[in-house]
Amino acid sequence: MTVMLAPLLMIASGSVHAVVNAIVKGGKDKMASRAMTDGSAAIILLPALLLVPLPHGAWTWLAATALVHALYLYALIRAYQVSDFSSAYPVLRGTAPLVTAGVTLGLLGDHVSTMSIAGIALIGISMFVLAIGRHLSRAGFGWAVLTGFTIAAYTVIDAAGVRAAPTPFSYIAWMFVTMGLVIVGLFAILTRGTLFASMRQQWRPGAIAGALSILTYGLALYALSIGPTAPLAALRETGMVTALVIAVVFLKERVTVGRGLAVLGILAGAGLILRG
């Protein structure tokens, strides 16, 4: 059961992440919706800073992840502004596990089984299959790929940071509070303060998304503290299965052959990782 804990936590994280993305996607002002999400998460966890130890040994990682997350969110919003969500999302989420695997296995020397590597590749490729037949401009593709690279970067950084901190909960609490301050501050500067009016209009779904974001990424960080980075990062993309369920059941979208095959590929890839 201990061996399976990290994979199960990451699969649960992926499912909750799909719900958070659906909420952010539904916001009229994507930047305000994202800022409300991160700001709410910071406020919720602010009292927790009194209960966890200072993240000695992880300050550098916290600073690095705040900067990369800021770039990630800006690139993500730009991708959604110049392209359709359903076109950009599979590309950025498909890029992330492949780049993460390349960095951790190729550069950092992590070791995983051949079966796990095959599973990571299958999940990444299956994500790209979801984008087939959908229009994606050159600018949209560029922002989506950049977003994927930033996801890989903060995944590697946070895996190192959560392991370097005194406890995983110390890193998790400090990361969310730091992130909230950085993101809300940055977006306020970019919008010259007009962000706050839009945030007030979207506070209720933003607060819900903020609480769920603590759950989804908190689960992911704890999983990364006890398991290998590359296969766990790929398992988080199983959240696309949950996203498909949301699309079919609640948004009344139809399941195309391509989407069905992609989901089967993701599930098969997850199976290979779990067996590996």
mmCIF file of C-alpha atoms in Angstrom:
data_model
loop_
_atom_site.group_PDB
_atom_site.id
_atom_site.type_symbol
_atom_site.label_atom_id
_atom_site.label_comp_id
_atom_site.label_asym_id
_atom_site.label_seq_id
_atom_site.Cartn_x
_atom_site.Cartn_y
_atom_site.Cartn_z
ATOM 1 C CA MET A 1 0.000 0.000 0.000
ATOM 2 C CA THR A 2 2.892 2.361 0.785
ATOM 3 C CA VAL A 3 4.327 1.820 -2.703
ATOM 4 C CA MET A 4 0.985 2.770 -4.272
ATOM 5 C CA LEU A 5 0.372 5.828 -2.078
ATOM 6 C CA ALA A 6 2.255 8.348 -4.239
ATOM 7 C CA PRO A 7 0.660 7.208 -7.545
ATOM 8 C CA LEU A 8 -2.829 7.200 -6.020
ATOM 9 C CA LEU A 9 -2.313 10.686 -4.576
ATOM 10 C CA MET A 10 -1.169 11.959 -7.989
ATOM 11 C CA ILE A 11 -4.132 10.406 -9.802
ATOM 12 C CA ALA A 12 -6.480 12.050 -7.284
ATOM 13 C CA SER A 13 -4.600 15.313 -7.791
ATOM 14 C CA GLY A 14 -5.170 15.104 -11.543
ATOM 15 C CA SER A 15 -8.908 14.607 -11.108
ATOM 16 C CA VAL A 16 -9.281 17.620 -8.797
ATOM 17 C CA HIS A 17 -7.073 19.652 -11.145
ATOM 18 C CA ALA A 18 -9.561 19.062 -13.951
ATOM 19 C CA VAL A 19 -12.307 20.601 -11.798
ATOM 20 C CA VAL A 20 -10.138 23.648 -10.987
ATOM 21 C CA ASN A 21 -9.411 24.175 -14.682
ATOM 22 C CA ALA A 22 -13.102 23.960 -15.516
ATOM 23 C CA ILE A 23 -13.819 26.716 -12.971
ATOM 24 C CA VAL A 24 -10.998 28.966 -14.248
ATOM 25 C CA LYS A 25 -12.051 28.315 -17.839
ATOM 26 C CA GLY A 26 -15.576 29.450 -17.004
ATOM 27 C CA GLY A 27 -14.449 32.836 -15.677
ATOM 28 C CA LYS A 28 -15.116 35.825 -17.929
ATOM 29 C CA ASP A 29 -11.767 37.410 -17.056
ATOM 30 C CA LYS A 30 -9.166 34.606 -17.070
ATOM 31 C CA MET A 31 -6.474 36.708 -15.367
ATOM 32 C CA ALA A 32 -8.828 37.814 -12.571
ATOM 33 C CA SER A 33 -10.127 34.264 -12.183
ATOM 34 C CA ARG A 34 -6.580 32.917 -11.801
ATOM 35 C CA ALA A 35 -5.577 35.699 -9.406
ATOM 36 C CA MET A 36 -8.669 35.053 -7.277
ATOM 37 C CA THR A 37 -7.816 31.347 -7.189
ATOM 38 C CA ASP A 38 -4.221 31.881 -6.034
ATOM 39 C CA GLY A 39 -5.119 34.751 -3.715
ATOM 40 C CA SER A 40 -7.820 32.670 -2.023
ATOM 41 C CA ALA A 41 -5.444 29.751 -1.562
ATOM 42 C CA ALA A 42 -2.896 32.067 0.069
ATOM 43 C CA ILE A 43 -5.471 33.503 2.482
ATOM 44 C CA ILE A 44 -6.733 30.038 3.429
ATOM 45 C CA LEU A 45 -3.236 28.773 4.235
ATOM 46 C CA LEU A 46 -1.898 31.953 5.844
ATOM 47 C CA PRO A 47 -2.783 30.779 9.408
ATOM 48 C CA ALA A 48 -1.012 27.477 8.691
ATOM 49 C CA LEU A 49 2.330 29.316 8.608
ATOM 50 C CA LEU A 50 2.083 29.527 12.397
ATOM 51 C CA LEU A 51 1.787 25.735 12.643
ATOM 52 C CA VAL A 52 4.525 24.524 10.293
ATOM 53 C CA PRO A 53 8.293 24.974 10.595
ATOM 54 C CA LEU A 54 10.110 27.515 8.462
ATOM 55 C CA PRO A 55 11.155 25.898 5.169
ATOM 56 C CA HIS A 56 14.883 26.001 5.910
ATOM 57 C CA GLY A 57 16.767 24.408 3.033
ATOM 58 C CA ALA A 58 13.990 25.217 0.567
ATOM 59 C CA TRP A 59 13.988 29.029 0.369
ATOM 60 C CA THR A 60 15.812 29.023 -2.972
ATOM 61 C CA TRP A 61 13.350 26.506 -4.390
ATOM 62 C CA LEU A 62 10.428 28.619 -3.172
ATOM 63 C CA ALA A 63 11.803 31.717 -4.890
ATOM 64 C CA ALA A 64 12.442 29.765 -8.077
ATOM 65 C CA THR A 65 8.980 28.208 -8.178
ATOM 66 C CA ALA A 66 7.311 31.585 -7.589
ATOM 67 C CA LEU A 67 9.106 33.043 -10.612
ATOM 68 C CA VAL A 68 8.398 30.026 -12.818
ATOM 69 C CA HIS A 69 4.756 29.864 -11.736
ATOM 70 C CA ALA A 70 4.354 33.539 -12.638
ATOM 71 C CA LEU A 71 5.712 32.823 -16.121
ATOM 72 C CA TYR A 72 3.541 29.698 -16.339
ATOM 73 C CA LEU A 73 0.324 31.522 -15.502
ATOM 74 C CA TYR A 74 1.101 34.387 -17.882
ATOM 75 C CA ALA A 75 1.869 31.939 -20.710
ATOM 76 C CA LEU A 76 -1.247 29.909 -19.849
ATOM 77 C CA ILE A 77 -3.505 32.943 -20.008
ATOM 78 C CA ARG A 78 -1.916 34.088 -23.271
ATOM 79 C CA ALA A 79 -2.468 30.600 -24.728
ATOM 80 C CA TYR A 80 -6.154 30.762 -23.785
ATOM 81 C CA GLN A 81 -6.480 34.310 -25.136
ATOM 82 C CA VAL A 82 -5.195 33.452 -28.619
ATOM 83 C CA SER A 83 -6.599 29.933 -28.958
ATOM 84 C CA ASP A 84 -9.461 27.718 -27.883
ATOM 85 C CA PHE A 85 -9.103 25.955 -24.521
ATOM 86 C CA SER A 86 -9.757 22.537 -26.054
ATOM 87 C CA SER A 87 -6.959 23.094 -28.578
ATOM 88 C CA ALA A 88 -4.278 24.562 -26.315
ATOM 89 C CA TYR A 89 -4.822 22.461 -23.173
ATOM 90 C CA PRO A 90 -3.853 19.045 -24.634
ATOM 91 C CA VAL A 91 -0.670 20.501 -26.148
ATOM 92 C CA LEU A 92 0.533 22.160 -22.962
ATOM 93 C CA ARG A 93 -0.368 19.187 -20.771
ATOM 94 C CA GLY A 94 1.164 16.745 -23.261
ATOM 95 C CA THR A 95 4.408 18.701 -23.452
ATOM 96 C CA ALA A 96 4.877 18.817 -19.669
ATOM 97 C CA PRO A 97 5.366 15.113 -18.796
ATOM 98 C CA LEU A 98 7.657 14.542 -21.783
ATOM 99 C CA VAL A 99 9.907 17.487 -20.870
ATOM 100 C CA THR A 100 9.822 16.537 -17.175
ATOM 101 C CA ALA A 101 10.953 13.016 -18.060
ATOM 102 C CA GLY A 102 13.680 14.360 -20.333
ATOM 103 C CA VAL A 103 15.068 16.575 -17.578
ATOM 104 C CA THR A 104 14.800 14.186 -14.626
ATOM 105 C CA LEU A 105 15.896 11.049 -16.481
ATOM 106 C CA GLY A 106 18.302 12.544 -18.993
ATOM 107 C CA LEU A 107 19.924 15.352 -17.015
ATOM 108 C CA LEU A 108 19.350 14.614 -13.322
ATOM 109 C CA GLY A 109 19.969 10.877 -13.546
ATOM 110 C CA ASP A 110 16.709 9.615 -12.043
ATOM 111 C CA HIS A 111 16.064 5.927 -12.648
ATOM 112 C CA VAL A 112 12.707 4.375 -13.527
ATOM 113 C CA SER A 113 11.746 1.153 -15.261
ATOM 114 C CA THR A 114 11.477 0.784 -19.029
ATOM 115 C CA MET A 115 7.763 0.103 -18.590
ATOM 116 C CA SER A 116 7.332 3.401 -16.763
ATOM 117 C CA ILE A 117 9.175 5.265 -19.529
ATOM 118 C CA ALA A 118 6.840 3.685 -22.078
ATOM 119 C CA GLY A 119 3.855 4.749 -19.979
ATOM 120 C CA ILE A 120 5.112 8.348 -19.752
ATOM 121 C CA ALA A 121 5.589 8.481 -23.527
ATOM 122 C CA LEU A 122 2.148 6.997 -24.180
ATOM 123 C CA ILE A 123 0.434 9.522 -21.898
ATOM 124 C CA GLY A 124 2.276 12.445 -23.510
ATOM 125 C CA ILE A 125 1.477 11.286 -27.045
ATOM 126 C CA SER A 126 -2.151 10.610 -26.141
ATOM 127 C CA MET A 127 -2.494 14.176 -24.901
ATOM 128 C CA PHE A 128 -1.365 15.470 -28.298
ATOM 129 C CA VAL A 129 -3.895 13.186 -30.004
ATOM 130 C CA LEU A 130 -6.617 15.216 -28.257
ATOM 131 C CA ALA A 131 -5.489 18.285 -30.229
ATOM 132 C CA ILE A 132 -5.745 16.596 -33.653
ATOM 133 C CA GLY A 133 -8.417 18.162 -35.817
ATOM 134 C CA ARG A 134 -8.603 21.317 -33.702
ATOM 135 C CA HIS A 135 -7.449 24.683 -35.012
ATOM 136 C CA LEU A 136 -4.420 26.033 -33.187
ATOM 137 C CA SER A 137 -2.646 29.121 -34.499
ATOM 138 C CA ARG A 138 1.128 29.408 -34.544
ATOM 139 C CA ALA A 139 0.956 31.859 -31.636
ATOM 140 C CA GLY A 140 -1.402 29.571 -29.714
ATOM 141 C CA PHE A 141 0.886 26.590 -30.268
ATOM 142 C CA GLY A 142 3.923 28.601 -29.160
ATOM 143 C CA TRP A 143 2.274 29.782 -25.933
ATOM 144 C CA ALA A 144 0.947 26.268 -25.242
ATOM 145 C CA VAL A 145 4.388 24.680 -25.664
ATOM 146 C CA LEU A 146 6.002 27.391 -23.513
ATOM 147 C CA THR A 147 3.368 26.691 -20.857
ATOM 148 C CA GLY A 148 4.222 22.996 -21.015
ATOM 149 C CA PHE A 149 7.907 23.757 -20.478
ATOM 150 C CA THR A 150 7.094 25.931 -17.458
ATOM 151 C CA ILE A 151 4.921 23.155 -15.984
ATOM 152 C CA ALA A 152 7.879 20.788 -16.337
ATOM 153 C CA ALA A 153 10.183 23.383 -14.758
ATOM 154 C CA TYR A 154 8.048 24.030 -11.680
ATOM 155 C CA THR A 155 7.407 20.295 -11.273
ATOM 156 C CA VAL A 156 11.144 19.582 -11.096
ATOM 157 C CA ILE A 157 11.731 22.592 -8.825
ATOM 158 C CA ASP A 158 8.897 21.711 -6.450
ATOM 159 C CA ALA A 159 9.961 18.064 -6.280
ATOM 160 C CA ALA A 160 13.382 19.229 -5.089
ATOM 161 C CA GLY A 161 11.916 21.863 -2.778
ATOM 162 C CA VAL A 162 9.380 19.652 -1.018
ATOM 163 C CA ARG A 163 12.132 17.097 -0.347
ATOM 164 C CA ALA A 164 14.544 19.760 0.945
ATOM 165 C CA ALA A 165 12.071 21.341 3.393
ATOM 166 C CA PRO A 166 11.823 20.127 7.021
ATOM 167 C CA THR A 167 8.381 18.662 6.242
ATOM 168 C CA PRO A 168 6.258 18.481 3.072
ATOM 169 C CA PHE A 169 3.544 20.531 4.798
ATOM 170 C CA SER A 170 6.017 23.338 5.486
ATOM 171 C CA TYR A 171 6.850 23.648 1.790
ATOM 172 C CA ILE A 172 3.207 23.305 0.715
ATOM 173 C CA ALA A 173 1.965 26.083 3.029
ATOM 174 C CA TRP A 174 4.795 28.501 2.258
ATOM 175 C CA MET A 175 4.573 27.843 -1.472
ATOM 176 C CA PHE A 176 0.869 28.653 -1.694
ATOM 177 C CA VAL A 177 1.198 31.838 0.382
ATOM 178 C CA THR A 178 4.209 32.979 -1.645
ATOM 179 C CA MET A 179 2.443 32.145 -4.896
ATOM 180 C CA GLY A 180 -0.659 34.105 -3.934
ATOM 181 C CA LEU A 181 1.351 37.227 -3.135
ATOM 182 C CA VAL A 182 3.435 36.999 -6.313
ATOM 183 C CA ILE A 183 0.596 36.223 -8.722
ATOM 184 C CA VAL A 184 -1.916 38.757 -7.403
ATOM 185 C CA GLY A 185 0.806 41.418 -7.237
ATOM 186 C CA LEU A 186 2.100 40.679 -10.737
ATOM 187 C CA PHE A 187 -1.337 40.582 -12.350
ATOM 188 C CA ALA A 188 -2.339 43.789 -10.549
ATOM 189 C CA ILE A 189 0.700 45.508 -12.065
ATOM 190 C CA LEU A 190 -0.016 44.114 -15.536
ATOM 191 C CA THR A 191 -3.634 45.326 -15.398
ATOM 192 C CA ARG A 192 -2.786 48.611 -13.628
ATOM 193 C CA GLY A 193 -5.076 47.754 -10.749
ATOM 194 C CA THR A 194 -8.221 47.047 -12.778
ATOM 195 C CA LEU A 195 -7.819 43.379 -11.808
ATOM 196 C CA PHE A 196 -9.425 43.855 -8.394
ATOM 197 C CA ALA A 197 -12.816 44.938 -9.735
ATOM 198 C CA SER A 198 -12.993 41.772 -11.831
ATOM 199 C CA MET A 199 -11.827 39.670 -8.873
ATOM 200 C CA ARG A 200 -14.705 40.960 -6.760
ATOM 201 C CA GLN A 201 -17.173 39.886 -9.446
ATOM 202 C CA GLN A 202 -15.709 36.361 -9.516
ATOM 203 C CA TRP A 203 -14.902 35.898 -5.839
ATOM 204 C CA ARG A 204 -17.209 32.948 -5.157
ATOM 205 C CA PRO A 205 -15.980 30.537 -7.889
ATOM 206 C CA GLY A 206 -12.454 31.857 -7.328
ATOM 207 C CA ALA A 207 -12.589 31.000 -3.621
ATOM 208 C CA ILE A 208 -13.838 27.495 -4.416
ATOM 209 C CA ALA A 209 -11.092 27.041 -7.004
ATOM 210 C CA GLY A 210 -8.547 28.313 -4.469
ATOM 211 C CA ALA A 211 -9.554 25.709 -1.896
ATOM 212 C CA LEU A 212 -9.501 22.983 -4.544
ATOM 213 C CA SER A 213 -6.108 24.139 -5.828
ATOM 214 C CA ILE A 214 -4.671 23.563 -2.345
ATOM 215 C CA LEU A 215 -6.064 20.047 -2.474
ATOM 216 C CA THR A 216 -4.906 19.239 -6.008
ATOM 217 C CA TYR A 217 -1.373 20.609 -5.806
ATOM 218 C CA GLY A 218 -0.991 19.738 -2.151
ATOM 219 C CA LEU A 219 -1.636 16.099 -3.047
ATOM 220 C CA ALA A 220 0.822 16.374 -5.938
ATOM 221 C CA LEU A 221 3.558 17.878 -3.770
ATOM 222 C CA TYR A 222 3.158 15.266 -1.070
ATOM 223 C CA ALA A 223 3.321 12.550 -3.718
ATOM 224 C CA LEU A 224 6.518 14.092 -5.133
ATOM 225 C CA SER A 225 8.042 14.085 -1.647
ATOM 226 C CA ILE A 226 7.847 10.289 -1.476
ATOM 227 C CA GLY A 227 8.030 9.122 -5.104
ATOM 228 C CA PRO A 228 9.935 9.533 -8.415
ATOM 229 C CA THR A 229 9.240 12.752 -10.306
ATOM 230 C CA ALA A 230 8.815 11.721 -13.964
ATOM 231 C CA PRO A 231 6.220 8.925 -13.681
ATOM 232 C CA LEU A 232 4.244 10.806 -11.027
ATOM 233 C CA ALA A 233 4.123 13.937 -13.191
ATOM 234 C CA ALA A 234 2.760 11.855 -16.066
ATOM 235 C CA LEU A 235 0.134 10.216 -13.845
ATOM 236 C CA ARG A 236 -1.288 13.651 -13.054
ATOM 237 C CA GLU A 237 -2.397 13.880 -16.677
ATOM 238 C CA THR A 238 -4.957 11.146 -15.994
ATOM 239 C CA GLY A 239 -7.041 14.126 -14.930
ATOM 240 C CA MET A 240 -7.934 14.413 -18.635
ATOM 241 C CA VAL A 241 -10.224 11.425 -18.073
ATOM 242 C CA THR A 242 -12.074 13.419 -15.408
ATOM 243 C CA ALA A 243 -12.105 16.419 -17.749
ATOM 244 C CA LEU A 244 -13.765 14.276 -20.415
ATOM 245 C CA VAL A 245 -16.405 13.093 -17.945
ATOM 246 C CA ILE A 246 -17.130 16.730 -17.012
ATOM 247 C CA ALA A 247 -17.390 17.671 -20.692
ATOM 248 C CA VAL A 248 -19.769 14.817 -21.521
ATOM 249 C CA VAL A 249 -21.959 14.779 -18.407
ATOM 250 C CA PHE A 250 -22.194 18.478 -17.564
ATOM 251 C CA LEU A 251 -21.323 20.296 -20.799
ATOM 252 C CA LYS A 252 -23.136 17.772 -23.011
ATOM 253 C CA GLU A 253 -20.193 17.445 -25.404
ATOM 254 C CA ARG A 254 -19.968 14.348 -27.556
ATOM 255 C CA VAL A 255 -17.119 11.845 -27.411
ATOM 256 C CA THR A 256 -15.301 11.671 -30.740
ATOM 257 C CA VAL A 257 -13.230 8.698 -31.850
ATOM 258 C CA GLY A 258 -10.066 10.729 -31.314
ATOM 259 C CA ARG A 259 -10.985 11.713 -27.770
ATOM 260 C CA GLY A 260 -11.954 8.152 -26.942
ATOM 261 C CA LEU A 261 -8.664 6.754 -28.260
ATOM 262 C CA ALA A 262 -6.691 9.431 -26.432
ATOM 263 C CA VAL A 263 -8.361 8.614 -23.124
ATOM 264 C CA LEU A 264 -7.708 4.915 -23.656
ATOM 265 C CA GLY A 265 -4.070 5.773 -24.364
ATOM 266 C CA ILE A 266 -3.817 7.802 -21.156
ATOM 267 C CA LEU A 267 -5.329 4.973 -19.139
ATOM 268 C CA ALA A 268 -3.001 2.439 -20.795
ATOM 269 C CA GLY A 269 -0.008 4.659 -20.055
ATOM 270 C CA ALA A 270 -1.077 4.977 -16.428
ATOM 271 C CA GLY A 271 -1.387 1.215 -16.243
ATOM 272 C CA LEU A 272 2.167 0.784 -17.532
ATOM 273 C CA ILE A 273 3.488 3.245 -14.948
ATOM 274 C CA LEU A 274 1.623 1.552 -12.111
ATOM 275 C CA ARG A 275 2.920 -1.863 -13.175
ATOM 276 C CA GLY A 276 6.439 -0.526 -13.652
#
